[in-house]
mmCIF file of C-alpha atoms in Angstrom:
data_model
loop_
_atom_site.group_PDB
_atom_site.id
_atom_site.type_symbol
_atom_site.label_atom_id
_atom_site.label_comp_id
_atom_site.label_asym_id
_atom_site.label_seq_id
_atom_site.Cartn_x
_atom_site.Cartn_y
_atom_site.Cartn_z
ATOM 1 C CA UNK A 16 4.372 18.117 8.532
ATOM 2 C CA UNK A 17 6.234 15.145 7.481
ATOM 3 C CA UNK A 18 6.039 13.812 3.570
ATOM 4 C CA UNK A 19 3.999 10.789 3.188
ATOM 5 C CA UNK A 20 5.715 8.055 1.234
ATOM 6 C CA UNK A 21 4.331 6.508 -0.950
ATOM 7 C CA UNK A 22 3.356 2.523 -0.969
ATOM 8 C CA UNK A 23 3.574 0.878 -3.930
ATOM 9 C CA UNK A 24 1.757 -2.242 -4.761
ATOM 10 C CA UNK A 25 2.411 -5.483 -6.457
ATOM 11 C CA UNK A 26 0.377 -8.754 -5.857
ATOM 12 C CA UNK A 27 1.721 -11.406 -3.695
ATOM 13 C CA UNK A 28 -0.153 -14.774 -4.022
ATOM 14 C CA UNK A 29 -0.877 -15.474 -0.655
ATOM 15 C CA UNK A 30 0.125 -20.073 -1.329
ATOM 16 C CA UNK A 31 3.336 -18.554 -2.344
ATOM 17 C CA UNK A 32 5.240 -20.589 0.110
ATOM 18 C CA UNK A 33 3.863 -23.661 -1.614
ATOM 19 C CA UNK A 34 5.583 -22.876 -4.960
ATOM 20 C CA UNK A 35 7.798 -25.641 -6.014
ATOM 21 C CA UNK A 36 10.295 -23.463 -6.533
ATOM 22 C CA UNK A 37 9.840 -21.586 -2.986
ATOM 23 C CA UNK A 38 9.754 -24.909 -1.039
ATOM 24 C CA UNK A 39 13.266 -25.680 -2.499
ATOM 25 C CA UNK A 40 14.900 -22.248 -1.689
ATOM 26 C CA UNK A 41 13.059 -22.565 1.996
ATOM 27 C CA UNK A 42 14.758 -25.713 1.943
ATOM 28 C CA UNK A 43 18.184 -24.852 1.698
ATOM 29 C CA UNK A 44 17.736 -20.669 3.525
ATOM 30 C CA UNK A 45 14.326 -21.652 5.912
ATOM 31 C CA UNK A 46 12.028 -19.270 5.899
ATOM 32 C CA UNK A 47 15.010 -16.427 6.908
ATOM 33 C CA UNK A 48 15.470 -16.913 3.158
ATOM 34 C CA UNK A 49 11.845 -16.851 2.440
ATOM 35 C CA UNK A 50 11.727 -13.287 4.062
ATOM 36 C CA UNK A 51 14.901 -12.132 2.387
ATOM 37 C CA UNK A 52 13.221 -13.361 -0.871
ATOM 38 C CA UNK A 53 10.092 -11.261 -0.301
ATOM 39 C CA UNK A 54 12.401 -7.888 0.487
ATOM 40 C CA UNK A 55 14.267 -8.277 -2.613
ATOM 41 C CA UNK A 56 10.757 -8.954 -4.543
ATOM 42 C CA UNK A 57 9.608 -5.584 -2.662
ATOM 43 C CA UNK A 58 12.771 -3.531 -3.831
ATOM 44 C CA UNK A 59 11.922 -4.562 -7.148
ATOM 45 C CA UNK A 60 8.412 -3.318 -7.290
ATOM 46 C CA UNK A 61 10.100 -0.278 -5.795
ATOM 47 C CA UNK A 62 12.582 0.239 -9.191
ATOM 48 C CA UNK A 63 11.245 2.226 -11.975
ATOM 49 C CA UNK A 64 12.218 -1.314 -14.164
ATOM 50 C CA UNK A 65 11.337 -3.665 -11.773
ATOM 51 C CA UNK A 66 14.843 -4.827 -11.670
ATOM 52 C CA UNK A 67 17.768 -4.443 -9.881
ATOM 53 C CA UNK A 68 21.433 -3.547 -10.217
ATOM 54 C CA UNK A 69 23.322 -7.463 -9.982
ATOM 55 C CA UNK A 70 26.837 -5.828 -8.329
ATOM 56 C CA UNK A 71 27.488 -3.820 -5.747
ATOM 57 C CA UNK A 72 25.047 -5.036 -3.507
ATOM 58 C CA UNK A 73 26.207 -3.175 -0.573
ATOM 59 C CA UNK A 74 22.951 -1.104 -0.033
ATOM 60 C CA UNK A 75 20.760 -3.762 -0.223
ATOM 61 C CA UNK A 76 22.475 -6.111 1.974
ATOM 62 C CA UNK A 77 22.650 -3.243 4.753
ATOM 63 C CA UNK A 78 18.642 -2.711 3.895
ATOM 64 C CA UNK A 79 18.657 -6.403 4.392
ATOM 65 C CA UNK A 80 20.831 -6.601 7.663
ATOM 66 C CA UNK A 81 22.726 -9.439 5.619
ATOM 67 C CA UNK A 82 26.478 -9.587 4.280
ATOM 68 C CA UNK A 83 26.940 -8.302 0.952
ATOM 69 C CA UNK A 84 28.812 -12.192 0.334
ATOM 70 C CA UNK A 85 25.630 -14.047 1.918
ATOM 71 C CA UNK A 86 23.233 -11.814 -0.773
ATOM 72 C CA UNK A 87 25.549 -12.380 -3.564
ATOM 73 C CA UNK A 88 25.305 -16.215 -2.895
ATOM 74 C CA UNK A 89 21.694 -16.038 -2.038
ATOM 75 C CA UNK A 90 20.951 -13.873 -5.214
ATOM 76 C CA UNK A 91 22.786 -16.788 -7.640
ATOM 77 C CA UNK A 92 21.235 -19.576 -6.066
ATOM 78 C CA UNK A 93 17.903 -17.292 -6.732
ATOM 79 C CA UNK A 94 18.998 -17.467 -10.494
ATOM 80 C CA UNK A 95 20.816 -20.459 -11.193
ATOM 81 C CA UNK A 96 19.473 -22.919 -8.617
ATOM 82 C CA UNK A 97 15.885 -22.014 -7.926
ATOM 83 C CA UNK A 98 15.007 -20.082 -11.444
ATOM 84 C CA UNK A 99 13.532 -17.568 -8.827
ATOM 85 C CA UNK A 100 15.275 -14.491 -10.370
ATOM 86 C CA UNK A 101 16.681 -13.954 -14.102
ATOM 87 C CA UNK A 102 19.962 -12.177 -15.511
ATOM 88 C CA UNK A 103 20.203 -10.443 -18.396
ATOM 89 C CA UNK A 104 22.471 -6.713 -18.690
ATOM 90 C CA UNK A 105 23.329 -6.706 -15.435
ATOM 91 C CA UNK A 106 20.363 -6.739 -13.688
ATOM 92 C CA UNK A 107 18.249 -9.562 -12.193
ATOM 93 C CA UNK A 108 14.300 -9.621 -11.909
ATOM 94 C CA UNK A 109 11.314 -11.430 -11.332
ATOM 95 C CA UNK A 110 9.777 -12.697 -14.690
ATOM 96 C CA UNK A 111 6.563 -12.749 -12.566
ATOM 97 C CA UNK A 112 7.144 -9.800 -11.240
ATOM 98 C CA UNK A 113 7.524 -8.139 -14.251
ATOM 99 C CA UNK A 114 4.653 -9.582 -16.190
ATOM 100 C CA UNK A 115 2.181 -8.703 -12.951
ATOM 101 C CA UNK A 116 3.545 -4.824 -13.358
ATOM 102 C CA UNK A 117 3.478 -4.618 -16.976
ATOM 103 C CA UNK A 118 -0.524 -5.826 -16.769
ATOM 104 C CA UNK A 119 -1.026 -3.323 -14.127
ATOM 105 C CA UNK A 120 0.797 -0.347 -16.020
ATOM 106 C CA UNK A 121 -1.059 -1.246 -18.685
ATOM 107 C CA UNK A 122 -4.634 -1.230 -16.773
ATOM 108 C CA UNK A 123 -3.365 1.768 -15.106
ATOM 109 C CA UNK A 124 -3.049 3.404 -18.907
ATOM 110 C CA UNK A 125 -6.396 2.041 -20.089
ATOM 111 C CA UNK A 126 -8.293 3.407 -17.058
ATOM 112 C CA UNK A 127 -6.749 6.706 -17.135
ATOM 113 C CA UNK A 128 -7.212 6.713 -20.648
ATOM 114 C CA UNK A 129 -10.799 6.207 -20.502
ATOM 115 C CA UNK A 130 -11.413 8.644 -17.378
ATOM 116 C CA UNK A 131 -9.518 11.151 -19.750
ATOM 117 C CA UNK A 132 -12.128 10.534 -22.697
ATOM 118 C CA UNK A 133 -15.178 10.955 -20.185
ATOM 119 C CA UNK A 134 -14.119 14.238 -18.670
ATOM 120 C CA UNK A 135 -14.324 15.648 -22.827
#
């Protein structure tokens, strides 16, 4: 019997495309760029940091079906352009992103905590 992976989950604001910032990058990349935006935003939630790797990005652009040179460009825009993504050690992420997982880990903890105390 095959292995079930598993799903992970991260909220997605369904009005995302409305975002300021999201109508400017759909501007520019249509919504091609809108889905590529989403995939990287989905490998992120599937990091242990919520972040990814800036350089190579040669397994992510053949996850993506996109040149390595078209992500790269896509990816900087994401930062410097949009204010989509961030930079720092090099990695990029999703400031939203991040603060969205960090409440969740920490509900996660709470919960767990408390089913932990009742089972005493």
């Amino acid at each position: 019997m095959a292995k079930h992976k598993e799903a992970y989950w991260f909220k997605h604001d369904s009005n995302a495309r409305y975002d300021s910032k999201i109508l400017e990058m759909r501007g520019d990349y249509g919504y091609g760029g809108y889905g590529i935006y989403w995939a990287i935003i989905e490998s992120m939630r599937d990091s242990s940091d919520f972040k990814l790797n800036f350089s190579p990005q040669k397994s992510l652009s053949l996850s993506l079906s996109i040149s390595e040179e078209k992500l790269t460009d896509f990816i900087k825009d994401c930062i410097n352009k949009y204010k989509l993504f961030s930079l720092k050690d090099g990695k990029f992420f999703s400031d939203r992103l991040l603060k969205q997982m960090k409440s969740r880990l920490q509900l996660q903890s709470k919960m767990s905590a408390n089913a932990k105390q009742k089972h005493l």
